[in-house]
Amino acid sequence: MLTYTKKYTVPYYESDANGNMKLPSLFNIALQVSGEQSHSLGVSDDWLKETYHYGWVVVEYEVTIHRLPRFSEVMTIATFARSYNKFFCYRDFVFYAENGDELLTIHSTFVLIDIESRKVVHVENEIVAPYQSEKIAKIIRGHKYTALSATTLEKDYHVRFNDIDQNDHVNNSKYFDWMTDVLGYDFLSSHVPSKIHLKYSKEVLYGATVTSRVDLVGLQSFHDIASEGKHAQAEMTWREK
Amino acid sequence: MLTYTKKYTVPYYESDANGNMKLPSLFNIALQVSGEQSHSLGVSDDWLKETYHYGWVVVEYEVTIHRLPRFSEVMTIATFARSYNKFFCYRDFVFYAENGDELLTIHSTFVLIDIESRKVVHVENEIVAPYQSEKIAKIIRGHKYTALSATTLEKDYHVRFNDIDQNDHVNNSKYFDWMTDVLGYDFLSSHVPSKIHLKYSKEVLYGATVTSRVDLVGLQSFHDIASEGKHAQAEMTWREK
């Protein structure tokens, strides 16, 4: 298992009103670092596209946050491809503070899709071999999401041009924006997340308006993003600042 | 006049559906680089806040774009404080491609405000001396914006939590998002800006809904951002891709 690391300083524009790193930025930079690992191993996204017409797609995140990175903090991000089976690749990210303390960890689940058909394909050994990832037979069971029993808050979000990435759909980091924004300024400036489960089920395209619904029960929030059908679900645990 | 330079590679998440660097990201990174120059000269934003209770605020941009930076392109960003007078500081940014070609230039106008009163203050020599900027008597005349005579398109934008920066108002880069998004996918995926004038007149706070209006006349667009009063105006010239 090869670990790739990168130092990163949190810039002003990736920090929120409280000086904490914004959630979407956290996932942007994580995926950037994993892309850099792929590139350094000769299996870049471009190579994957040209050779196989495949692309990586994140289907699930599980995040444990001890402390959010702060504006101008220098941290080290480590990532490695933990294991894979016929359909799923499991990749971890660990964000470390300068003194070596763990800030947060992300367990992610990826699939490979055929870029034309948008269908999930088998994971070829050749694609993942360079990461020295462990092949496992077992399909790791994802988090069980409970359907929203009530709606505390909901808000509509129009997809904007800058939400769309080069895969011609809404970038996966945007969902964190929609899911948290609905909680409002007072909640978000007095609470930080400590645990997040998020599952993507259907891509969102330009032109869509999605509804972000949340059921807030104490310090737990249950989320979904829907338009025609459900696009994503999440559960978050919060703590007071 | 001291020039500060930085190499920067355009990441995936700062690229739009066409693979061009997003306008808001372009201004984010420019301001980041000027912040780094201030820090390197011992006159960081933190120093300015602690010593004077002052903060830098951009009031106007004039941008000439030969070509937008592309996804994964390595460029060099140069910035220098060109000149200043009693109220305004003029700072330039030049983005260079790897072969030395000029990609774009930004002329920016900054003022210093008192953080408590939010009022513009005089530019103290001590604050700008380290940049070796030229003191001039003349107040450079800004662009003359013509009021919108008609509205081709308009759209409302709710301010989101992640739009707010540590100055507790909407970050100035967000305005580019609002101003361009209203033009729609078809226009934005077939046109790129070649010239931009943008003027900020009143900060936007959390809770606001702004209306982004545009009058598109051929390849020229006239913009304003309004809610209670006018927050910003812009004029852009576009070319077909």
PDB file of N, CA and C in Angstrom, chain A residues 8-19 22-25 28-29 32 46 71-72 155-168 171 173-174 176-178 180-181 184-186 188-189 206, chain B residues 8-19 22-25 28-29 32 46 71-72 155-168 171 173-174 176-178 180-181 184-186 188-189 206:
ATOM      1  N   TYR A   8      -0.125  21.215   2.715  1.00  0.00           N
ATOM      2  CA  TYR A   8      -1.094  22.167   2.160  1.00  0.00           C
ATOM      3  C   TYR A   8      -1.417  23.225   3.212  1.00  0.00           C
ATOM      4  N   THR A   9      -1.439  24.469   2.759  1.00  0.00           N
ATOM      5  CA  THR A   9      -1.781  25.576   3.653  1.00  0.00           C
ATOM      6  C   THR A   9      -3.181  26.065   3.301  1.00  0.00           C
ATOM      7  N   VAL A  10      -4.058  26.159   4.274  1.00  0.00           N
ATOM      8  CA  VAL A  10      -5.457  26.539   4.014  1.00  0.00           C
ATOM      9  C   VAL A  10      -5.523  28.011   3.618  1.00  0.00           C
ATOM     10  N   PRO A  11      -5.942  28.326   2.377  1.00  0.00           N
ATOM     11  CA  PRO A  11      -5.998  29.733   1.975  1.00  0.00           C
ATOM     12  C   PRO A  11      -7.268  30.427   2.478  1.00  0.00           C
ATOM     13  N   TYR A  12      -7.231  31.746   2.408  1.00  0.00           N
ATOM     14  CA  TYR A  12      -8.344  32.586   2.872  1.00  0.00           C
ATOM     15  C   TYR A  12      -9.676  32.168   2.247  1.00  0.00           C
ATOM     16  N   TYR A  13      -9.644  31.965   0.937  1.00  0.00           N
ATOM     17  CA  TYR A  13     -10.888  31.716   0.197  1.00  0.00           C
ATOM     18  C   TYR A  13     -11.428  30.312   0.400  1.00  0.00           C
ATOM     19  N   GLU A  14     -10.696  29.451   1.097  1.00  0.00           N
ATOM     20  CA  GLU A  14     -11.245  28.132   1.449  1.00  0.00           C
ATOM     21  C   GLU A  14     -11.643  28.082   2.920  1.00  0.00           C
ATOM     22  N   SER A  15     -11.681  29.245   3.557  1.00  0.00           N
ATOM     23  CA  SER A  15     -12.045  29.333   4.969  1.00  0.00           C
ATOM     24  C   SER A  15     -13.408  29.993   5.095  1.00  0.00           C
ATOM     25  N   ASP A  16     -14.206  29.540   6.043  1.00  0.00           N
ATOM     26  CA  ASP A  16     -15.538  30.130   6.215  1.00  0.00           C
ATOM     27  C   ASP A  16     -15.490  31.305   7.198  1.00  0.00           C
ATOM     28  N   ALA A  17     -16.666  31.853   7.502  1.00  0.00           N
ATOM     29  CA  ALA A  17     -16.756  33.022   8.379  1.00  0.00           C
ATOM     30  C   ALA A  17     -16.109  32.781   9.741  1.00  0.00           C
ATOM     31  N   ASN A  18     -16.041  31.511  10.170  1.00  0.00           N
ATOM     32  CA  ASN A  18     -15.424  31.172  11.459  1.00  0.00           C
ATOM     33  C   ASN A  18     -13.934  30.900  11.364  1.00  0.00           C
ATOM     34  N   GLY A  19     -13.402  30.932  10.153  1.00  0.00           N
ATOM     35  CA  GLY A  19     -11.978  30.626   9.990  1.00  0.00           C
ATOM     36  C   GLY A  19     -11.709  29.139   9.848  1.00  0.00           C
ATOM     37  N   LYS A  22     -13.718  25.214   4.692  1.00  0.00           N
ATOM     38  CA  LYS A  22     -15.056  24.855   4.201  1.00  0.00           C
ATOM     39  C   LYS A  22     -15.094  23.380   3.838  1.00  0.00           C
ATOM     40  N   LEU A  23     -16.197  22.727   4.106  1.00  0.00           N
ATOM     41  CA  LEU A  23     -16.312  21.297   3.785  1.00  0.00           C
ATOM     42  C   LEU A  23     -16.066  21.007   2.298  1.00  0.00           C
ATOM     43  N   PRO A  24     -16.681  21.744   1.360  1.00  0.00           N
ATOM     44  CA  PRO A  24     -16.419  21.409  -0.042  1.00  0.00           C
ATOM     45  C   PRO A  24     -14.924  21.488  -0.378  1.00  0.00           C
ATOM     46  N   SER A  25     -14.233  22.462   0.172  1.00  0.00           N
ATOM     47  CA  SER A  25     -12.806  22.628  -0.109  1.00  0.00           C
ATOM     48  C   SER A  25     -11.995  21.451   0.413  1.00  0.00           C
ATOM     49  N   ASN A  28     -12.445  18.778  -2.117  1.00  0.00           N
ATOM     50  CA  ASN A  28     -11.720  19.165  -3.336  1.00  0.00           C
ATOM     51  C   ASN A  28     -10.243  18.840  -3.213  1.00  0.00           C
ATOM     52  N   ILE A  29      -9.659  19.235  -2.090  1.00  0.00           N
ATOM     53  CA  ILE A  29      -8.214  19.070  -1.954  1.00  0.00           C
ATOM     54  C   ILE A  29      -7.860  17.586  -1.760  1.00  0.00           C
ATOM     55  N   GLN A  32      -7.874  16.115  -5.120  1.00  0.00           N
ATOM     56  CA  GLN A  32      -6.710  16.630  -5.835  1.00  0.00           C
ATOM     57  C   GLN A  32      -5.466  15.806  -5.483  1.00  0.00           C
ATOM     58  N   ASP A  46      -6.297  11.159 -16.899  1.00  0.00           N
ATOM     59  CA  ASP A  46      -6.196  11.277 -18.359  1.00  0.00           C
ATOM     60  C   ASP A  46      -5.828   9.929 -18.991  1.00  0.00           C
ATOM     61  N   PHE A  71      -7.912  28.410   8.914  1.00  0.00           N
ATOM     62  CA  PHE A  71      -7.295  29.337   7.966  1.00  0.00           C
ATOM     63  C   PHE A  71      -5.800  29.503   8.247  1.00  0.00           C
ATOM     64  N   SER A  72      -4.984  29.351   7.234  1.00  0.00           N
ATOM     65  CA  SER A  72      -3.518  29.558   7.214  1.00  0.00           C
ATOM     66  C   SER A  72      -2.755  28.449   7.940  1.00  0.00           C
ATOM     67  N   LYS A 155     -34.652  23.791   1.582  1.00  0.00           N
ATOM     68  CA  LYS A 155     -34.330  24.944   0.745  1.00  0.00           C
ATOM     69  C   LYS A 155     -34.010  24.431  -0.649  1.00  0.00           C
ATOM     70  N   ASP A 156     -34.405  25.233  -1.646  1.00  0.00           N
ATOM     71  CA  ASP A 156     -34.109  24.868  -3.034  1.00  0.00           C
ATOM     72  C   ASP A 156     -32.798  25.503  -3.490  1.00  0.00           C
ATOM     73  N   TYR A 157     -32.060  24.769  -4.273  1.00  0.00           N
ATOM     74  CA  TYR A 157     -30.808  25.269  -4.839  1.00  0.00           C
ATOM     75  C   TYR A 157     -30.806  25.035  -6.344  1.00  0.00           C
ATOM     76  N   HIS A 158     -30.589  26.133  -7.086  1.00  0.00           N
ATOM     77  CA  HIS A 158     -30.452  26.031  -8.539  1.00  0.00           C
ATOM     78  C   HIS A 158     -29.007  25.653  -8.848  1.00  0.00           C
ATOM     79  N   VAL A 159     -28.830  24.748  -9.756  1.00  0.00           N
ATOM     80  CA  VAL A 159     -27.483  24.397 -10.195  1.00  0.00           C
ATOM     81  C   VAL A 159     -26.918  25.564 -11.017  1.00  0.00           C
ATOM     82  N   ARG A 160     -25.712  25.989 -10.673  1.00  0.00           N
ATOM     83  CA  ARG A 160     -25.069  27.097 -11.375  1.00  0.00           C
ATOM     84  C   ARG A 160     -23.987  26.575 -12.307  1.00  0.00           C
ATOM     85  N   PHE A 161     -23.647  27.394 -13.288  1.00  0.00           N
ATOM     86  CA  PHE A 161     -22.621  26.997 -14.268  1.00  0.00           C
ATOM     87  C   PHE A 161     -21.338  26.536 -13.578  1.00  0.00           C
ATOM     88  N   ASN A 162     -20.919  27.289 -12.554  1.00  0.00           N
ATOM     89  CA  ASN A 162     -19.656  26.949 -11.882  1.00  0.00           C
ATOM     90  C   ASN A 162     -19.766  25.743 -10.932  1.00  0.00           C
ATOM     91  N   ASP A 163     -20.956  25.170 -10.795  1.00  0.00           N
ATOM     92  CA  ASP A 163     -21.110  23.928 -10.006  1.00  0.00           C
ATOM     93  C   ASP A 163     -20.745  22.696 -10.843  1.00  0.00           C
ATOM     94  N   ILE A 164     -20.725  22.885 -12.164  1.00  0.00           N
ATOM     95  CA  ILE A 164     -20.528  21.773 -13.093  1.00  0.00           C
ATOM     96  C   ILE A 164     -19.038  21.562 -13.322  1.00  0.00           C
ATOM     97  N   ASP A 165     -18.589  20.328 -13.275  1.00  0.00           N
ATOM     98  CA  ASP A 165     -17.176  20.065 -13.540  1.00  0.00           C
ATOM     99  C   ASP A 165     -16.978  19.455 -14.923  1.00  0.00           C
ATOM    100  N   GLN A 166     -15.768  19.015 -15.210  1.00  0.00           N
ATOM    101  CA  GLN A 166     -15.464  18.523 -16.556  1.00  0.00           C
ATOM    102  C   GLN A 166     -16.128  17.181 -16.851  1.00  0.00           C
ATOM    103  N   ASN A 167     -16.770  16.574 -15.838  1.00  0.00           N
ATOM    104  CA  ASN A 167     -17.589  15.394 -16.085  1.00  0.00           C
ATOM    105  C   ASN A 167     -19.016  15.781 -16.470  1.00  0.00           C
ATOM    106  N   ASP A 168     -19.249  17.086 -16.650  1.00  0.00           N
ATOM    107  CA  ASP A 168     -20.560  17.605 -17.064  1.00  0.00           C
ATOM    108  C   ASP A 168     -21.685  17.324 -16.076  1.00  0.00           C
ATOM    109  N   ASN A 171     -20.213  18.816  -9.393  1.00  0.00           N
ATOM    110  CA  ASN A 171     -19.071  18.239  -8.687  1.00  0.00           C
ATOM    111  C   ASN A 171     -19.519  17.730  -7.307  1.00  0.00           C
ATOM    112  N   SER A 173     -18.305  17.755  -4.446  1.00  0.00           N
ATOM    113  CA  SER A 173     -18.091  18.580  -3.251  1.00  0.00           C
ATOM    114  C   SER A 173     -19.238  19.565  -3.017  1.00  0.00           C
ATOM    115  N   LYS A 174     -19.964  19.905  -4.077  1.00  0.00           N
ATOM    116  CA  LYS A 174     -21.062  20.876  -3.989  1.00  0.00           C
ATOM    117  C   LYS A 174     -22.182  20.408  -3.052  1.00  0.00           C
ATOM    118  N   PHE A 176     -22.036  19.066  -0.247  1.00  0.00           N
ATOM    119  CA  PHE A 176     -21.793  19.466   1.147  1.00  0.00           C
ATOM    120  C   PHE A 176     -22.280  20.883   1.396  1.00  0.00           C
ATOM    121  N   ASP A 177     -22.134  21.728   0.378  1.00  0.00           N
ATOM    122  CA  ASP A 177     -22.618  23.097   0.450  1.00  0.00           C
ATOM    123  C   ASP A 177     -24.143  23.114   0.615  1.00  0.00           C
ATOM    124  N   TRP A 178     -24.831  22.407  -0.273  1.00  0.00           N
ATOM    125  CA  TRP A 178     -26.298  22.347  -0.232  1.00  0.00           C
ATOM    126  C   TRP A 178     -26.787  21.744   1.083  1.00  0.00           C
ATOM    127  N   THR A 180     -25.295  21.536   4.079  1.00  0.00           N
ATOM    128  CA  THR A 180     -25.063  22.284   5.318  1.00  0.00           C
ATOM    129  C   THR A 180     -25.723  23.661   5.273  1.00  0.00           C
ATOM    130  N   ASP A 181     -25.734  24.302   4.099  1.00  0.00           N
ATOM    131  CA  ASP A 181     -26.242  25.678   4.027  1.00  0.00           C
ATOM    132  C   ASP A 181     -27.656  25.812   4.563  1.00  0.00           C
ATOM    133  N   GLY A 184     -28.455  27.019   8.148  1.00  0.00           N
ATOM    134  CA  GLY A 184     -28.498  28.443   8.487  1.00  0.00           C
ATOM    135  C   GLY A 184     -27.299  28.951   9.275  1.00  0.00           C
ATOM    136  N   TYR A 185     -27.146  30.278   9.259  1.00  0.00           N
ATOM    137  CA  TYR A 185     -25.971  30.936   9.822  1.00  0.00           C
ATOM    138  C   TYR A 185     -25.787  30.673  11.318  1.00  0.00           C
ATOM    139  N   ASP A 186     -26.855  30.775  12.079  1.00  0.00           N
ATOM    140  CA  ASP A 186     -26.715  30.639  13.538  1.00  0.00           C
ATOM    141  C   ASP A 186     -26.215  29.251  13.918  1.00  0.00           C
ATOM    142  N   LEU A 188     -24.625  27.100  11.914  1.00  0.00           N
ATOM    143  CA  LEU A 188     -23.304  26.821  11.330  1.00  0.00           C
ATOM    144  C   LEU A 188     -22.181  27.630  11.963  1.00  0.00           C
ATOM    145  N   SER A 189     -22.529  28.737  12.606  1.00  0.00           N
ATOM    146  CA  SER A 189     -21.447  29.488  13.236  1.00  0.00           C
ATOM    147  C   SER A 189     -21.277  29.085  14.701  1.00  0.00           C
ATOM    148  N   TYR A 206     -26.836  20.136 -15.124  1.00  0.00           N
ATOM    149  CA  TYR A 206     -27.151  21.551 -15.260  1.00  0.00           C
ATOM    150  C   TYR A 206     -28.633  21.732 -15.573  1.00  0.00           C
TER     151      TYR A 206
ATOM    152  N   TYR B   8       1.752  28.466  -9.924  1.00  0.00           N
ATOM    153  CA  TYR B   8       0.471  27.891  -9.503  1.00  0.00           C
ATOM    154  C   TYR B   8      -0.066  26.967 -10.592  1.00  0.00           C
ATOM    155  N   THR B   9      -0.525  25.808 -10.181  1.00  0.00           N
ATOM    156  CA  THR B   9      -1.110  24.856 -11.121  1.00  0.00           C
ATOM    157  C   THR B   9      -2.625  24.855 -10.922  1.00  0.00           C
ATOM    158  N   VAL B  10      -3.374  25.017 -11.981  1.00  0.00           N
ATOM    159  CA  VAL B  10      -4.837  25.112 -11.876  1.00  0.00           C
ATOM    160  C   VAL B  10      -5.422  23.734 -11.525  1.00  0.00           C
ATOM    161  N   PRO B  11      -6.019  23.590 -10.333  1.00  0.00           N
ATOM    162  CA  PRO B  11      -6.579  22.286  -9.967  1.00  0.00           C
ATOM    163  C   PRO B  11      -7.945  22.024 -10.617  1.00  0.00           C
ATOM    164  N   TYR B  12      -8.323  20.774 -10.599  1.00  0.00           N
ATOM    165  CA  TYR B  12      -9.597  20.328 -11.172  1.00  0.00           C
ATOM    166  C   TYR B  12     -10.780  21.160 -10.673  1.00  0.00           C
ATOM    167  N   TYR B  13     -10.823  21.366  -9.369  1.00  0.00           N
ATOM    168  CA  TYR B  13     -11.999  22.001  -8.753  1.00  0.00           C
ATOM    169  C   TYR B  13     -12.039  23.510  -9.006  1.00  0.00           C
ATOM    170  N   GLU B  14     -11.002  24.073  -9.600  1.00  0.00           N
ATOM    171  CA  GLU B  14     -11.054  25.486  -9.979  1.00  0.00           C
ATOM    172  C   GLU B  14     -11.250  25.639 -11.486  1.00  0.00           C
ATOM    173  N   SER B  15     -11.595  24.522 -12.146  1.00  0.00           N
ATOM    174  CA  SER B  15     -11.822  24.532 -13.589  1.00  0.00           C
ATOM    175  C   SER B  15     -13.311  24.343 -13.852  1.00  0.00           C
ATOM    176  N   ASP B  16     -13.816  25.018 -14.891  1.00  0.00           N
ATOM    177  CA  ASP B  16     -15.236  24.887 -15.199  1.00  0.00           C
ATOM    178  C   ASP B  16     -15.467  23.742 -16.196  1.00  0.00           C
ATOM    179  N   ALA B  17     -16.705  23.602 -16.652  1.00  0.00           N
ATOM    180  CA  ALA B  17     -17.075  22.502 -17.543  1.00  0.00           C
ATOM    181  C   ALA B  17     -16.233  22.491 -18.824  1.00  0.00           C
ATOM    182  N   ASN B  18     -15.719  23.676 -19.217  1.00  0.00           N
ATOM    183  CA  ASN B  18     -14.898  23.764 -20.429  1.00  0.00           C
ATOM    184  C   ASN B  18     -13.417  23.550 -20.178  1.00  0.00           C
ATOM    185  N   GLY B  19     -13.054  23.369 -18.908  1.00  0.00           N
ATOM    186  CA  GLY B  19     -11.635  23.204 -18.593  1.00  0.00           C
ATOM    187  C   GLY B  19     -10.914  24.530 -18.394  1.00  0.00           C
ATOM    188  N   LYS B  22     -12.113  28.987 -13.405  1.00  0.00           N
ATOM    189  CA  LYS B  22     -13.302  29.773 -13.054  1.00  0.00           C
ATOM    190  C   LYS B  22     -12.894  31.187 -12.671  1.00  0.00           C
ATOM    191  N   LEU B  23     -13.702  32.158 -13.071  1.00  0.00           N
ATOM    192  CA  LEU B  23     -13.379  33.550 -12.737  1.00  0.00           C
ATOM    193  C   LEU B  23     -13.216  33.772 -11.229  1.00  0.00           C
ATOM    194  N   PRO B  24     -14.135  33.299 -10.378  1.00  0.00           N
ATOM    195  CA  PRO B  24     -13.936  33.554  -8.939  1.00  0.00           C
ATOM    196  C   PRO B  24     -12.590  33.007  -8.448  1.00  0.00           C
ATOM    197  N   SER B  25     -12.182  31.849  -8.957  1.00  0.00           N
ATOM    198  CA  SER B  25     -10.925  31.235  -8.517  1.00  0.00           C
ATOM    199  C   SER B  25      -9.723  32.084  -8.920  1.00  0.00           C
ATOM    200  N   ASN B  28      -9.557  34.809  -6.410  1.00  0.00           N
ATOM    201  CA  ASN B  28      -9.141  34.228  -5.133  1.00  0.00           C
ATOM    202  C   ASN B  28      -7.634  34.053  -5.083  1.00  0.00           C
ATOM    203  N   ILE B  29      -7.091  33.473  -6.139  1.00  0.00           N
ATOM    204  CA  ILE B  29      -5.665  33.161  -6.121  1.00  0.00           C
ATOM    205  C   ILE B  29      -4.840  34.446  -6.252  1.00  0.00           C
ATOM    206  N   GLN B  32      -4.733  35.917  -2.886  1.00  0.00           N
ATOM    207  CA  GLN B  32      -3.881  35.067  -2.067  1.00  0.00           C
ATOM    208  C   GLN B  32      -2.403  35.448  -2.270  1.00  0.00           C
ATOM    209  N   ASP B  46      -2.929  40.304   9.105  1.00  0.00           N
ATOM    210  CA  ASP B  46      -3.027  40.187  10.564  1.00  0.00           C
ATOM    211  C   ASP B  46      -2.322  41.350  11.263  1.00  0.00           C
ATOM    212  N   PHE B  71      -7.195  24.026 -17.033  1.00  0.00           N
ATOM    213  CA  PHE B  71      -7.021  22.967 -16.040  1.00  0.00           C
ATOM    214  C   PHE B  71      -5.645  22.322 -16.173  1.00  0.00           C
ATOM    215  N   SER B  72      -4.951  22.232 -15.071  1.00  0.00           N
ATOM    216  CA  SER B  72      -3.640  21.586 -14.897  1.00  0.00           C
ATOM    217  C   SER B  72      -2.487  22.366 -15.513  1.00  0.00           C
ATOM    218  N   LYS B 155     -31.679  37.090 -12.512  1.00  0.00           N
ATOM    219  CA  LYS B 155     -31.829  35.921 -11.672  1.00  0.00           C
ATOM    220  C   LYS B 155     -31.524  36.324 -10.230  1.00  0.00           C
ATOM    221  N   ASP B 156     -32.239  35.696  -9.309  1.00  0.00           N
ATOM    222  CA  ASP B 156     -31.999  35.982  -7.890  1.00  0.00           C
ATOM    223  C   ASP B 156     -31.018  34.978  -7.307  1.00  0.00           C
ATOM    224  N   TYR B 157     -30.168  35.442  -6.446  1.00  0.00           N
ATOM    225  CA  TYR B 157     -29.201  34.577  -5.762  1.00  0.00           C
ATOM    226  C   TYR B 157     -29.292  34.818  -4.255  1.00  0.00           C
ATOM    227  N   HIS B 158     -29.514  33.735  -3.523  1.00  0.00           N
ATOM    228  CA  HIS B 158     -29.514  33.816  -2.062  1.00  0.00           C
ATOM    229  C   HIS B 158     -28.068  33.712  -1.587  1.00  0.00           C
ATOM    230  N   VAL B 159     -27.711  34.531  -0.653  1.00  0.00           N
ATOM    231  CA  VAL B 159     -26.373  34.425  -0.063  1.00  0.00           C
ATOM    232  C   VAL B 159     -26.315  33.158   0.779  1.00  0.00           C
ATOM    233  N   ARG B 160     -25.286  32.355   0.576  1.00  0.00           N
ATOM    234  CA  ARG B 160     -25.110  31.112   1.316  1.00  0.00           C
ATOM    235  C   ARG B 160     -24.026  31.269   2.382  1.00  0.00           C
ATOM    236  N   PHE B 161     -24.070  30.411   3.359  1.00  0.00           N
ATOM    237  CA  PHE B 161     -23.083  30.481   4.451  1.00  0.00           C
ATOM    238  C   PHE B 161     -21.660  30.503   3.903  1.00  0.00           C
ATOM    239  N   ASN B 162     -21.382  29.638   2.927  1.00  0.00           N
ATOM    240  CA  ASN B 162     -20.017  29.546   2.401  1.00  0.00           C
ATOM    241  C   ASN B 162     -19.629  30.688   1.460  1.00  0.00           C
ATOM    242  N   ASP B 163     -20.562  31.621   1.213  1.00  0.00           N
ATOM    243  CA  ASP B 163     -20.215  32.818   0.447  1.00  0.00           C
ATOM    244  C   ASP B 163     -19.562  33.886   1.336  1.00  0.00           C
ATOM    245  N   ILE B 164     -19.742  33.720   2.650  1.00  0.00           N
ATOM    246  CA  ILE B 164     -19.301  34.733   3.615  1.00  0.00           C
ATOM    247  C   ILE B 164     -17.851  34.458   4.006  1.00  0.00           C
ATOM    248  N   ASP B 165     -17.036  35.500   4.029  1.00  0.00           N
ATOM    249  CA  ASP B 165     -15.648  35.289   4.439  1.00  0.00           C
ATOM    250  C   ASP B 165     -15.422  35.812   5.857  1.00  0.00           C
ATOM    251  N   GLN B 166     -14.170  35.847   6.262  1.00  0.00           N
ATOM    252  CA  GLN B 166     -13.869  36.255   7.639  1.00  0.00           C
ATOM    253  C   GLN B 166     -14.086  37.737   7.895  1.00  0.00           C
ATOM    254  N   ASN B 167     -14.397  38.490   6.845  1.00  0.00           N
ATOM    255  CA  ASN B 167     -14.816  39.877   7.021  1.00  0.00           C
ATOM    256  C   ASN B 167     -16.325  39.972   7.232  1.00  0.00           C
ATOM    257  N   ASP B 168     -16.981  38.836   7.362  1.00  0.00           N
ATOM    258  CA  ASP B 168     -18.423  38.771   7.628  1.00  0.00           C
ATOM    259  C   ASP B 168     -19.295  39.378   6.533  1.00  0.00           C
ATOM    260  N   ASN B 171     -17.677  37.376   0.002  1.00  0.00           N
ATOM    261  CA  ASN B 171     -16.342  37.540  -0.572  1.00  0.00           C
ATOM    262  C   ASN B 171     -16.441  38.143  -1.978  1.00  0.00           C
ATOM    263  N   SER B 173     -15.007  37.696  -4.680  1.00  0.00           N
ATOM    264  CA  SER B 173     -14.933  36.812  -5.857  1.00  0.00           C
ATOM    265  C   SER B 173     -16.307  36.238  -6.239  1.00  0.00           C
ATOM    266  N   LYS B 174     -17.210  36.164  -5.261  1.00  0.00           N
ATOM    267  CA  LYS B 174     -18.543  35.597  -5.489  1.00  0.00           C
ATOM    268  C   LYS B 174     -19.339  36.377  -6.531  1.00  0.00           C
ATOM    269  N   PHE B 176     -18.491  37.569  -9.287  1.00  0.00           N
ATOM    270  CA  PHE B 176     -18.240  37.089 -10.648  1.00  0.00           C
ATOM    271  C   PHE B 176     -19.137  35.893 -10.977  1.00  0.00           C
ATOM    272  N   ASP B 177     -19.366  35.066  -9.971  1.00  0.00           N
ATOM    273  CA  ASP B 177     -20.269  33.928 -10.100  1.00  0.00           C
ATOM    274  C   ASP B 177     -21.689  34.407 -10.427  1.00  0.00           C
ATOM    275  N   TRP B 178     -22.193  35.301  -9.607  1.00  0.00           N
ATOM    276  CA  TRP B 178     -23.551  35.831  -9.801  1.00  0.00           C
ATOM    277  C   TRP B 178     -23.696  36.530 -11.153  1.00  0.00           C
ATOM    278  N   THR B 180     -21.897  36.207 -13.972  1.00  0.00           N
ATOM    279  CA  THR B 180     -21.786  35.397 -15.185  1.00  0.00           C
ATOM    280  C   THR B 180     -22.843  34.302 -15.241  1.00  0.00           C
ATOM    281  N   ASP B 181     -23.195  33.711 -14.084  1.00  0.00           N
ATOM    282  CA  ASP B 181     -24.119  32.570 -14.090  1.00  0.00           C
ATOM    283  C   ASP B 181     -25.444  32.892 -14.776  1.00  0.00           C
ATOM    284  N   GLY B 184     -26.213  31.921 -18.433  1.00  0.00           N
ATOM    285  CA  GLY B 184     -26.674  30.586 -18.810  1.00  0.00           C
ATOM    286  C   GLY B 184     -25.615  29.720 -19.468  1.00  0.00           C
ATOM    287  N   TYR B 185     -25.884  28.419 -19.479  1.00  0.00           N
ATOM    288  CA  TYR B 185     -24.927  27.399 -19.910  1.00  0.00           C
ATOM    289  C   TYR B 185     -24.501  27.573 -21.371  1.00  0.00           C
ATOM    290  N   ASP B 186     -25.463  27.803 -22.254  1.00  0.00           N
ATOM    291  CA  ASP B 186     -25.135  27.862 -23.681  1.00  0.00           C
ATOM    292  C   ASP B 186     -24.173  29.009 -23.983  1.00  0.00           C
ATOM    293  N   LEU B 188     -22.205  30.581 -21.773  1.00  0.00           N
ATOM    294  CA  LEU B 188     -20.938  30.430 -21.049  1.00  0.00           C
ATOM    295  C   LEU B 188     -20.063  29.307 -21.589  1.00  0.00           C
ATOM    296  N   SER B 189     -20.682  28.338 -22.259  1.00  0.00           N
ATOM    297  CA  SER B 189     -19.833  27.269 -22.795  1.00  0.00           C
ATOM    298  C   SER B 189     -19.388  27.572 -24.238  1.00  0.00           C
ATOM    299  N   TYR B 206     -24.927  38.352   4.985  1.00  0.00           N
ATOM    300  CA  TYR B 206     -25.696  37.113   5.055  1.00  0.00           C
ATOM    301  C   TYR B 206     -27.182  37.413   5.212  1.00  0.00           C
TER     302      TYR B 206
END
